[in-house]
Coordinates of C-alpha atoms in Angstrom, one line a residue:
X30 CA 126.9 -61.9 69.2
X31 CA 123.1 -60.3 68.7
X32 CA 122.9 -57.1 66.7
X33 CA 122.9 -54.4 69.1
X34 CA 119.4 -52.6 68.1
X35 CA 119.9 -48.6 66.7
X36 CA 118.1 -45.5 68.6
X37 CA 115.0 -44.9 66.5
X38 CA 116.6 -41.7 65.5
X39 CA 120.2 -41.6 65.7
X40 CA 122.5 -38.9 67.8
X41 CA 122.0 -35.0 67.3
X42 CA 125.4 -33.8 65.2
X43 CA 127.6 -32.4 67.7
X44 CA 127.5 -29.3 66.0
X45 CA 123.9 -28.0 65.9
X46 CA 123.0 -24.8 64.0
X47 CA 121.7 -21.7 66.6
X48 CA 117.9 -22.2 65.5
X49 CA 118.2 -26.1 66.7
X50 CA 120.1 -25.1 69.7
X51 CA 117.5 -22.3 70.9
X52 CA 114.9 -25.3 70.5
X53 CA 116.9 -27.5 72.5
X54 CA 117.1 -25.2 75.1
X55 CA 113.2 -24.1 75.5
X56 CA 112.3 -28.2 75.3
X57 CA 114.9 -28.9 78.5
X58 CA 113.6 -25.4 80.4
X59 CA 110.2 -26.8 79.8
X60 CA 111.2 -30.8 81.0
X61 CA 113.4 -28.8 84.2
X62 CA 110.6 -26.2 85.0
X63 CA 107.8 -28.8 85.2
X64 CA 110.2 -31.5 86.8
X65 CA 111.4 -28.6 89.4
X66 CA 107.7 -27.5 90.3
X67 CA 106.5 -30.9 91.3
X68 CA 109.8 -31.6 93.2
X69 CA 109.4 -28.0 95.3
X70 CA 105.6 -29.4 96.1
X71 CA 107.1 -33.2 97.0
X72 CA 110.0 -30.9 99.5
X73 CA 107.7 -28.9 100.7
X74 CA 104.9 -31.6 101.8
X75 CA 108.5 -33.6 103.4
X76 CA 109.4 -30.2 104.9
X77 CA 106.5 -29.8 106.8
X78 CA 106.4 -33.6 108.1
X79 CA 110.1 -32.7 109.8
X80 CA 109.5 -29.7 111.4
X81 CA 105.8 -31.5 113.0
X82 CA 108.2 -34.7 114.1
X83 CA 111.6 -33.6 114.5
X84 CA 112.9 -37.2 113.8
X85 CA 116.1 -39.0 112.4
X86 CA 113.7 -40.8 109.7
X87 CA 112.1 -37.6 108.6
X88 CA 115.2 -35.3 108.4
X89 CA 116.9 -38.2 106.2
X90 CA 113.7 -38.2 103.9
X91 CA 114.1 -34.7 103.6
X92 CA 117.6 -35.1 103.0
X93 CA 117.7 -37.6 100.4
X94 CA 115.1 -36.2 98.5
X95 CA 117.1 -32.8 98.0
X96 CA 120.1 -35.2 96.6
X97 CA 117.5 -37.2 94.2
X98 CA 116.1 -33.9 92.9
X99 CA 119.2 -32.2 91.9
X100 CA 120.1 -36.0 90.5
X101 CA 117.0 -35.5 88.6
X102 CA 117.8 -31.7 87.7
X103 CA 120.9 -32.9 86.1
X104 CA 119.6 -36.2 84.3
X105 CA 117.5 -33.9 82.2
X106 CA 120.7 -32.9 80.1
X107 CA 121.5 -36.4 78.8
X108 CA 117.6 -36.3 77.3
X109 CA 119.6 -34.6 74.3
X110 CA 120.3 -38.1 72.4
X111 CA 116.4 -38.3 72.1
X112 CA 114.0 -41.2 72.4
X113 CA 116.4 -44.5 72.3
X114 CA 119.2 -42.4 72.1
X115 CA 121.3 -44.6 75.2
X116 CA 122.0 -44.4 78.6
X117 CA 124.9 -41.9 79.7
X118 CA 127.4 -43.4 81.6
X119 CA 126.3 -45.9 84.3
X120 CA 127.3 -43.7 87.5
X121 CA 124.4 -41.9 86.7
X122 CA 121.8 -43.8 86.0
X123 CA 122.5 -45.5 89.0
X124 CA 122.8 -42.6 91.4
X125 CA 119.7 -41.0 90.0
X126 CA 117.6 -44.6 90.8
X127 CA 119.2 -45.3 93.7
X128 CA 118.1 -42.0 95.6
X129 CA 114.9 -41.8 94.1
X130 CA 114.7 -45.9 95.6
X131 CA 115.8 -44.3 98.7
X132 CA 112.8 -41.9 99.4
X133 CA 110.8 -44.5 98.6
X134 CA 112.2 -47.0 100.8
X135 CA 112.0 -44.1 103.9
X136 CA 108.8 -43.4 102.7
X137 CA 107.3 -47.0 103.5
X138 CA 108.9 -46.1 107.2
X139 CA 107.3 -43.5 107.6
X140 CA 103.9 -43.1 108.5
X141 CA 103.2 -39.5 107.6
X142 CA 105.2 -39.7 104.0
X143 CA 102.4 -41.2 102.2
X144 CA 102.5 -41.3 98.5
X145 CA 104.9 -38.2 98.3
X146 CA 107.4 -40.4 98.8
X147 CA 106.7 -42.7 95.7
X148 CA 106.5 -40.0 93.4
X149 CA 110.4 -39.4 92.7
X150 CA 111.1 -43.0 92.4
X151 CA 108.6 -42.9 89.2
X152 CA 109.8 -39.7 88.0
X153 CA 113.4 -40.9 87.9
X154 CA 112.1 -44.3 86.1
X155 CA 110.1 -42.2 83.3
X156 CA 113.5 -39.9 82.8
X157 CA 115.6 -43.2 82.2
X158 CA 112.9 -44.7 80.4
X159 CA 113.1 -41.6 77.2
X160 CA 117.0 -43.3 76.5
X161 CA 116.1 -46.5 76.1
X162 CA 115.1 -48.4 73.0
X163 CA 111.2 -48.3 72.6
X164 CA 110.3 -51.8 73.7
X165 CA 112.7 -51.5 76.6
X166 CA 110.9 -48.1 77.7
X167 CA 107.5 -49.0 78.3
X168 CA 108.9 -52.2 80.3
X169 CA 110.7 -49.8 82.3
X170 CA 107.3 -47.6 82.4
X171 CA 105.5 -50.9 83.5
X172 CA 108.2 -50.9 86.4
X173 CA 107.6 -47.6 87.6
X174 CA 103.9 -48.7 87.8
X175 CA 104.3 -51.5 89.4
X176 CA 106.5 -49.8 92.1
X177 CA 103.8 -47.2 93.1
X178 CA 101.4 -50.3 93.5
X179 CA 104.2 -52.2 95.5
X180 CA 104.7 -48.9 97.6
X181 CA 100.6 -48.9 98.4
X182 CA 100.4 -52.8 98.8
X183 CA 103.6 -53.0 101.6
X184 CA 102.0 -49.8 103.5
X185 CA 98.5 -51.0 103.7
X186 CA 99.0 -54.6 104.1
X187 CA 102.2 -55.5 105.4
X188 CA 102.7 -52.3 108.3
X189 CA 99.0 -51.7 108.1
X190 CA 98.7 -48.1 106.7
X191 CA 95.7 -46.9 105.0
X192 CA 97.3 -44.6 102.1
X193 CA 94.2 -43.3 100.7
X194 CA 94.0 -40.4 98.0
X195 CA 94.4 -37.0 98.9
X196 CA 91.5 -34.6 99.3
X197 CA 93.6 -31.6 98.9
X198 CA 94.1 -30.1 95.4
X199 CA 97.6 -29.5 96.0
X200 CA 97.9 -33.3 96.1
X201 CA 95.6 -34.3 93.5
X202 CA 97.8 -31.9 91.2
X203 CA 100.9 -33.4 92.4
X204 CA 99.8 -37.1 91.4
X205 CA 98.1 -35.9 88.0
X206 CA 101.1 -34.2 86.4
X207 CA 103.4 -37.1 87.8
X208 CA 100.9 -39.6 86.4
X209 CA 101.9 -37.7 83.0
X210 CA 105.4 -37.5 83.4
X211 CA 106.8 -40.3 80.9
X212 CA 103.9 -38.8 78.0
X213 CA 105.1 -35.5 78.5
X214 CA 108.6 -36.3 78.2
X215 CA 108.2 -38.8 75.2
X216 CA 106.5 -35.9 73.5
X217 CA 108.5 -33.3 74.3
X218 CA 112.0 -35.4 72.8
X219 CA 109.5 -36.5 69.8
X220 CA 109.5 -32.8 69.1
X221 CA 113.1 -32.2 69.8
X222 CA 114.0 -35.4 67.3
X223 CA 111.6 -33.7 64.7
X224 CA 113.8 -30.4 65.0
X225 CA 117.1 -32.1 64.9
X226 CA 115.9 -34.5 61.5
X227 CA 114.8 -31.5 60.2
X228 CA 118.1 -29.6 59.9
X229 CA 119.8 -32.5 59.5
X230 CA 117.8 -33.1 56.1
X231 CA 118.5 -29.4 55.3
X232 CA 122.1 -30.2 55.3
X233 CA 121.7 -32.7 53.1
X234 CA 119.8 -31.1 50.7
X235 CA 122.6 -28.4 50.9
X236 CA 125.0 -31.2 50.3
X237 CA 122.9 -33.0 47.5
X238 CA 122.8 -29.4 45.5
X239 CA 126.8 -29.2 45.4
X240 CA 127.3 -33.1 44.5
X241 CA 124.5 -32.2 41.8
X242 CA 126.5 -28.9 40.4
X243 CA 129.8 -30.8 40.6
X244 CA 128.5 -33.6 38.5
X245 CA 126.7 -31.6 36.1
X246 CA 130.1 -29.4 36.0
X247 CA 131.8 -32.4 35.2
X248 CA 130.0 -33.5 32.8
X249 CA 130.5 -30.3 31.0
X250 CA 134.1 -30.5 31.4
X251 CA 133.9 -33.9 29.8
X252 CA 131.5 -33.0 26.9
X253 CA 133.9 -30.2 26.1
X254 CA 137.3 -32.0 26.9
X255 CA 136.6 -36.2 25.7
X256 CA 136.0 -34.3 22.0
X257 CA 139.0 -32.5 22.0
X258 CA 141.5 -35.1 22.9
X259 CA 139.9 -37.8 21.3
X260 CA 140.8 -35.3 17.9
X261 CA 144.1 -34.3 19.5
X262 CA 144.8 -37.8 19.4
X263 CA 144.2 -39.0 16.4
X264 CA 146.1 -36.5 14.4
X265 CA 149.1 -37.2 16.5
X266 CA 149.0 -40.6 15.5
X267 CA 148.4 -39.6 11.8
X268 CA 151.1 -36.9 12.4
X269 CA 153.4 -39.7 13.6
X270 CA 152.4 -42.0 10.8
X271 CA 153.3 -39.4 8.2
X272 CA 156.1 -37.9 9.2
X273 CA 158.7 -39.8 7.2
X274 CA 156.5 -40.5 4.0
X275 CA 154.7 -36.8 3.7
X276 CA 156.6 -34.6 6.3
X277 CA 154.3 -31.5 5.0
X278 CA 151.1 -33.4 5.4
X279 CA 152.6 -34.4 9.3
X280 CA 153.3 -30.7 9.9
X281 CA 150.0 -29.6 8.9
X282 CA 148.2 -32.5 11.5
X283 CA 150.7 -31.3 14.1
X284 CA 149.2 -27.5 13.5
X285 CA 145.9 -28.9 13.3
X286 CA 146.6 -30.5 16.8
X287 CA 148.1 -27.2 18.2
X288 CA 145.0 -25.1 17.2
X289 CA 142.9 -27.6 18.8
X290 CA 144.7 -27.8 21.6
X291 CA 143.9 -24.0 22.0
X292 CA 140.3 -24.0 21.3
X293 CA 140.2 -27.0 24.0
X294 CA 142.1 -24.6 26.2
X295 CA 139.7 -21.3 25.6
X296 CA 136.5 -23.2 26.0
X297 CA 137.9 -24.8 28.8
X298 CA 138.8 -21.6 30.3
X299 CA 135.8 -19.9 29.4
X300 CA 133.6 -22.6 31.7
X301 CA 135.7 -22.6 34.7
X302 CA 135.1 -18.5 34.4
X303 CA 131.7 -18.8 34.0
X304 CA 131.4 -20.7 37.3
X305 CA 134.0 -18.7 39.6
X306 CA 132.4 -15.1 38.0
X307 CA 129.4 -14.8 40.4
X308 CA 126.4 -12.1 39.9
X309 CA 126.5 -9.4 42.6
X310 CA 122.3 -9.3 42.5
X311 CA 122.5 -13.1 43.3
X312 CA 125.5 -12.7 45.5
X313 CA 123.3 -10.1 47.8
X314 CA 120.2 -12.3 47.7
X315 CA 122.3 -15.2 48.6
X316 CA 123.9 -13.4 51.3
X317 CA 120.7 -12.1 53.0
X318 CA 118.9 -15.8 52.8
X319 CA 122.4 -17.0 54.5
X320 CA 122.0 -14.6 57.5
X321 CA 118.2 -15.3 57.6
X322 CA 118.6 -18.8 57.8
X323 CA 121.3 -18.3 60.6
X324 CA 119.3 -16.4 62.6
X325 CA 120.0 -12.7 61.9
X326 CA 117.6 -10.1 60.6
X327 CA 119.3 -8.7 57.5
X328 CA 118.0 -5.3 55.7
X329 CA 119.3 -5.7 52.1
X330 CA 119.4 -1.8 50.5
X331 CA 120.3 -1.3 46.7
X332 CA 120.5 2.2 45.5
X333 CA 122.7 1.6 42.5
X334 CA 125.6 -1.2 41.0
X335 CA 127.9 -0.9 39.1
X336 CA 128.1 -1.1 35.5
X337 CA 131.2 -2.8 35.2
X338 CA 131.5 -6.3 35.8
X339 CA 135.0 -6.1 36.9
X340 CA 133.7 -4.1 39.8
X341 CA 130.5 -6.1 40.5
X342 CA 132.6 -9.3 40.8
X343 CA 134.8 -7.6 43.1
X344 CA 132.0 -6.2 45.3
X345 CA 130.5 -10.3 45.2
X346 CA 133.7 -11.3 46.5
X347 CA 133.2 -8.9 49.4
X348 CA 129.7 -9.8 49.9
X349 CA 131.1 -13.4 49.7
X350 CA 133.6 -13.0 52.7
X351 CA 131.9 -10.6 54.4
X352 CA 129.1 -13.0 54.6
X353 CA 131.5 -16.2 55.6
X354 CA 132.9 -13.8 58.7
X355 CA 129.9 -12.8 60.2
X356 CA 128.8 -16.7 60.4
X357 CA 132.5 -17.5 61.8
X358 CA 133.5 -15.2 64.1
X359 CA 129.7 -13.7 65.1
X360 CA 126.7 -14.3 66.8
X361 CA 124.9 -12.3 64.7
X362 CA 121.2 -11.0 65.4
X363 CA 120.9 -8.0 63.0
X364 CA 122.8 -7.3 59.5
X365 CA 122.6 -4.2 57.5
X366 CA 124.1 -4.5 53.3
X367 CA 123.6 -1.4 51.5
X368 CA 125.1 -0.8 48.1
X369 CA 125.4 3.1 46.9
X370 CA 126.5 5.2 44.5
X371 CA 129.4 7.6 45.7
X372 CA 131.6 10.0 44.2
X373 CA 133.5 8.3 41.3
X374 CA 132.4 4.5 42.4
X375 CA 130.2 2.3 44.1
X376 CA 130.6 1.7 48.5
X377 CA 129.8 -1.6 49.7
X378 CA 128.7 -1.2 53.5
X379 CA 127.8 -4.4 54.9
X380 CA 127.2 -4.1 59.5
X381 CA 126.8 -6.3 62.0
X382 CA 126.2 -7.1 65.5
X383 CA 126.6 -10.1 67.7
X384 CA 130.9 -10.1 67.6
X385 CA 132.5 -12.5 69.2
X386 CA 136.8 -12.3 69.4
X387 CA 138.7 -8.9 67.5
X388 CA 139.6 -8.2 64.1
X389 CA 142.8 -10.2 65.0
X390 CA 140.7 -13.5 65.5
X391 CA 139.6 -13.4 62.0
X392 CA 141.3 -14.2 58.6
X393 CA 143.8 -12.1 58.3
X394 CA 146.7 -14.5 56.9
X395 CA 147.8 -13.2 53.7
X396 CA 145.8 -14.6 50.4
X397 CA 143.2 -15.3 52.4
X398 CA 140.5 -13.5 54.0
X399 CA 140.0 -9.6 55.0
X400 CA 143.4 -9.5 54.1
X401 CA 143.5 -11.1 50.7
X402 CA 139.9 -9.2 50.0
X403 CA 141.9 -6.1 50.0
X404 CA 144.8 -6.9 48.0
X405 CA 142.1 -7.9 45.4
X406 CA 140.2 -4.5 45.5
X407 CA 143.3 -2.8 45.7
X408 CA 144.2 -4.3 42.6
X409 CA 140.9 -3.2 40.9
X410 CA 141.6 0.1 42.2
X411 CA 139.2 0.0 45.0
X412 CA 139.4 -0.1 48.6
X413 CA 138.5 -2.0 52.1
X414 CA 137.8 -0.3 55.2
X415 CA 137.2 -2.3 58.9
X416 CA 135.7 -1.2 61.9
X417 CA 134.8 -2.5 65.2
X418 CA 132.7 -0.7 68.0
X419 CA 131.1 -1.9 71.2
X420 CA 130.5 -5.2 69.6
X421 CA 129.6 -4.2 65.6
X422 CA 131.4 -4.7 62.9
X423 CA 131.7 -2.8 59.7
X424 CA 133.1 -3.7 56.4
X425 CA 133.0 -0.8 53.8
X426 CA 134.4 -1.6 50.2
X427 CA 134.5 0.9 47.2
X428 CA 135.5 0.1 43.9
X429 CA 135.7 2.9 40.8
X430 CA 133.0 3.0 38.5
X431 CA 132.4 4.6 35.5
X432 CA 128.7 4.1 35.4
X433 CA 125.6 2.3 37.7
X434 CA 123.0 0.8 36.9
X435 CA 119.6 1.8 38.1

């Protein structure tokens, strides 16, 4: 069987972030606006041949051409996949053509149509065209052109119509921006495509920096583990060795082996807590580039921290899941995170708008997390406090403190 070419870029993920949406949505309002304003001037030239005739031919014209430009309309929102992204199903491709075919047929029966009614037959083609693969769109291009000739040639020499070119301006427009039609399309998805590679290459990145910490945390785990149990090993086959000829020289390996075993133990313990014990200052930054990337404007206000770091990890773990709900259950378009200094401790007050579900949407399932957030503060002595008003809301932590630091 032939290898089935791919779409020069492939399919947008399913899941787009809000910034890509938003662009989605101004580039198929632009497509739908222009596509809409040509179709109200090809209605309104077919409106005004009906109510000067008054005949079966002219009132179908009309009414086919509503049908074809709410066809049209809807075609637009398969121009998602992009340039060569594929045909939606067949039904519509087919219904869209075959209406648009239909004005232009009527349009060769009637005398008074003129080229109005050879416009949506291309306009339909240059849609259609965008989906398909690149060398496959400009042959369907070429058949759009070839149809507005074949439209002029059957009038003028077959039922003897002269078709010449409007004088009016209203028509001159109508034929310029259709004559554009499949550029500005192609350039409007080239723009989209550009949009959706570029997030999806942001994600990658993302995803390339946590393969790159993983490996390089492996690598430390192996640096610090390999050396250990290759030594562990060794003296428990000495041990084993010696243990009926020197039994005090075999209990001094097996010690030997136990202390190692320990040190392997704290160092291993000590670089798993270096990467779970996070910076609050990092934590906040983090969190505000988060919400900025997301689309929310985020004020960031530090009066004070905490001296402790018992009580700066537990305020990043706030920040943390404070952070992971607004992007889950929010909409978020403005984000307030102020740290100050109150009486005996430090409040955590992190605001925000855009809320979509209650409190009782979110994670509340014990050990995990608002819920599991405050069995940890209450542990460290501190405290968690939610609220939810007309469509904010508010997580306030406090943790005791000793001490801040400027």
């Amino acid at each position: 069987m032939p290898a089935v070419s791919a779409p020069e870029i492939p399919r947008p993920p399913s899941s787009l972030g809000r910034s890509v949406r938003s662009t989605w949505t101004y580039t198929l309002g632009s497509i739908v606006f222009i596509l809409v304003v040509l179709h109200f001037m090809l209605l309104s030239f077919a409106a005004s041949d009906f109510t000067a005739k008054h005949d079966a031919v002219s009132g179908l014209l009309l009414f086919v051409l509503l049908l074809a430009v709410a066809l049209q309309v809807r075609y637009c929102w398969f121009l998602q996949a992009g340039l060569g992204g594929g045909l939606p199903r067949t039904v519509w491709t087919v219904a869209t053509l075959v209406t648009s075919g239909a004005v232009w047929v009527l349009g060769v029966l009637t005398s008074d149509a003129g080229w109005i009614a050879a416009i949506p037959l291309w306009l339909a083609v240059s849609l259609v065209a965008c989906l398909l693969p690149k060398k496959q769109r400009w042959l369907t291009v070429a058949g759009g052109i070839l149809s507005l000739l074949a439209f002029a040639a059957i009038r003028h020499y077959w039922l003897g119509l002269s078709d010449p070119l409007p004088h009016d301006a209203a028509s001159r427009m109508l034929l310029i921006y259709s004559a554009g039609m499949p550029l500005l399309l192609i350039s409007s998805l080239w723009w989209w495509q550009v949009v959706v590679e570029l997030d999806r290459h942001r994600l990658m990145a993302g995803e390339l920096a946590v393969a790159q910490e993983r490996l390089r945390f492996a690598a430390d785990l192996h640096d610090i583990q390999g050396h250990h149990l290759q030594v562990i090993a060794l003296k428990s086959e000495l041990a084993e060795r010696l243990l009926d000829r020197n039994p005090e020289a075999a209990r001094e390996n097996i010690h030997e082996t136990r202390l190692i075993a320990k040190q392997a133990l704290e160092e291993t313990r000590s670089l798993v807590s270096g990467y779970r014990e996070t910076s609050l200052e990092d934590e906040l930054e983090n969190a505000r580039e988060v919400l900025t990337a997301a689309g929310a404007h985020c004020e960031l206000t530090l009066e004070t921290l905490p001296a402790e770091p018992a009580a700066q990890q537990a305020l990043a773990m706030t920040v943390r899941e404070a952070t992971t709900n607004i992007l889950r259950h929010s909409e978020a378009t403005h984000a307030t995170i102020t740290v100050a200094s109150t009486k005996g401790g430090v409040t955590l007050t992190i605001r925000n708008n855009g809320l979509n579900g209650t409190p009782s949407s979110m994670s509340l399932t014990a050990g995990t997390g608002l819920l599991g957030l405050r069995e940890r503060l209450e542990t460290a002595g501190g405290t968690l406090e939610t609220t939810m008003d007309t469509g904010h809301f508010e997580a306030q932590a406090w943790v005791p403190s000793k001490g801040t630091l400027a």
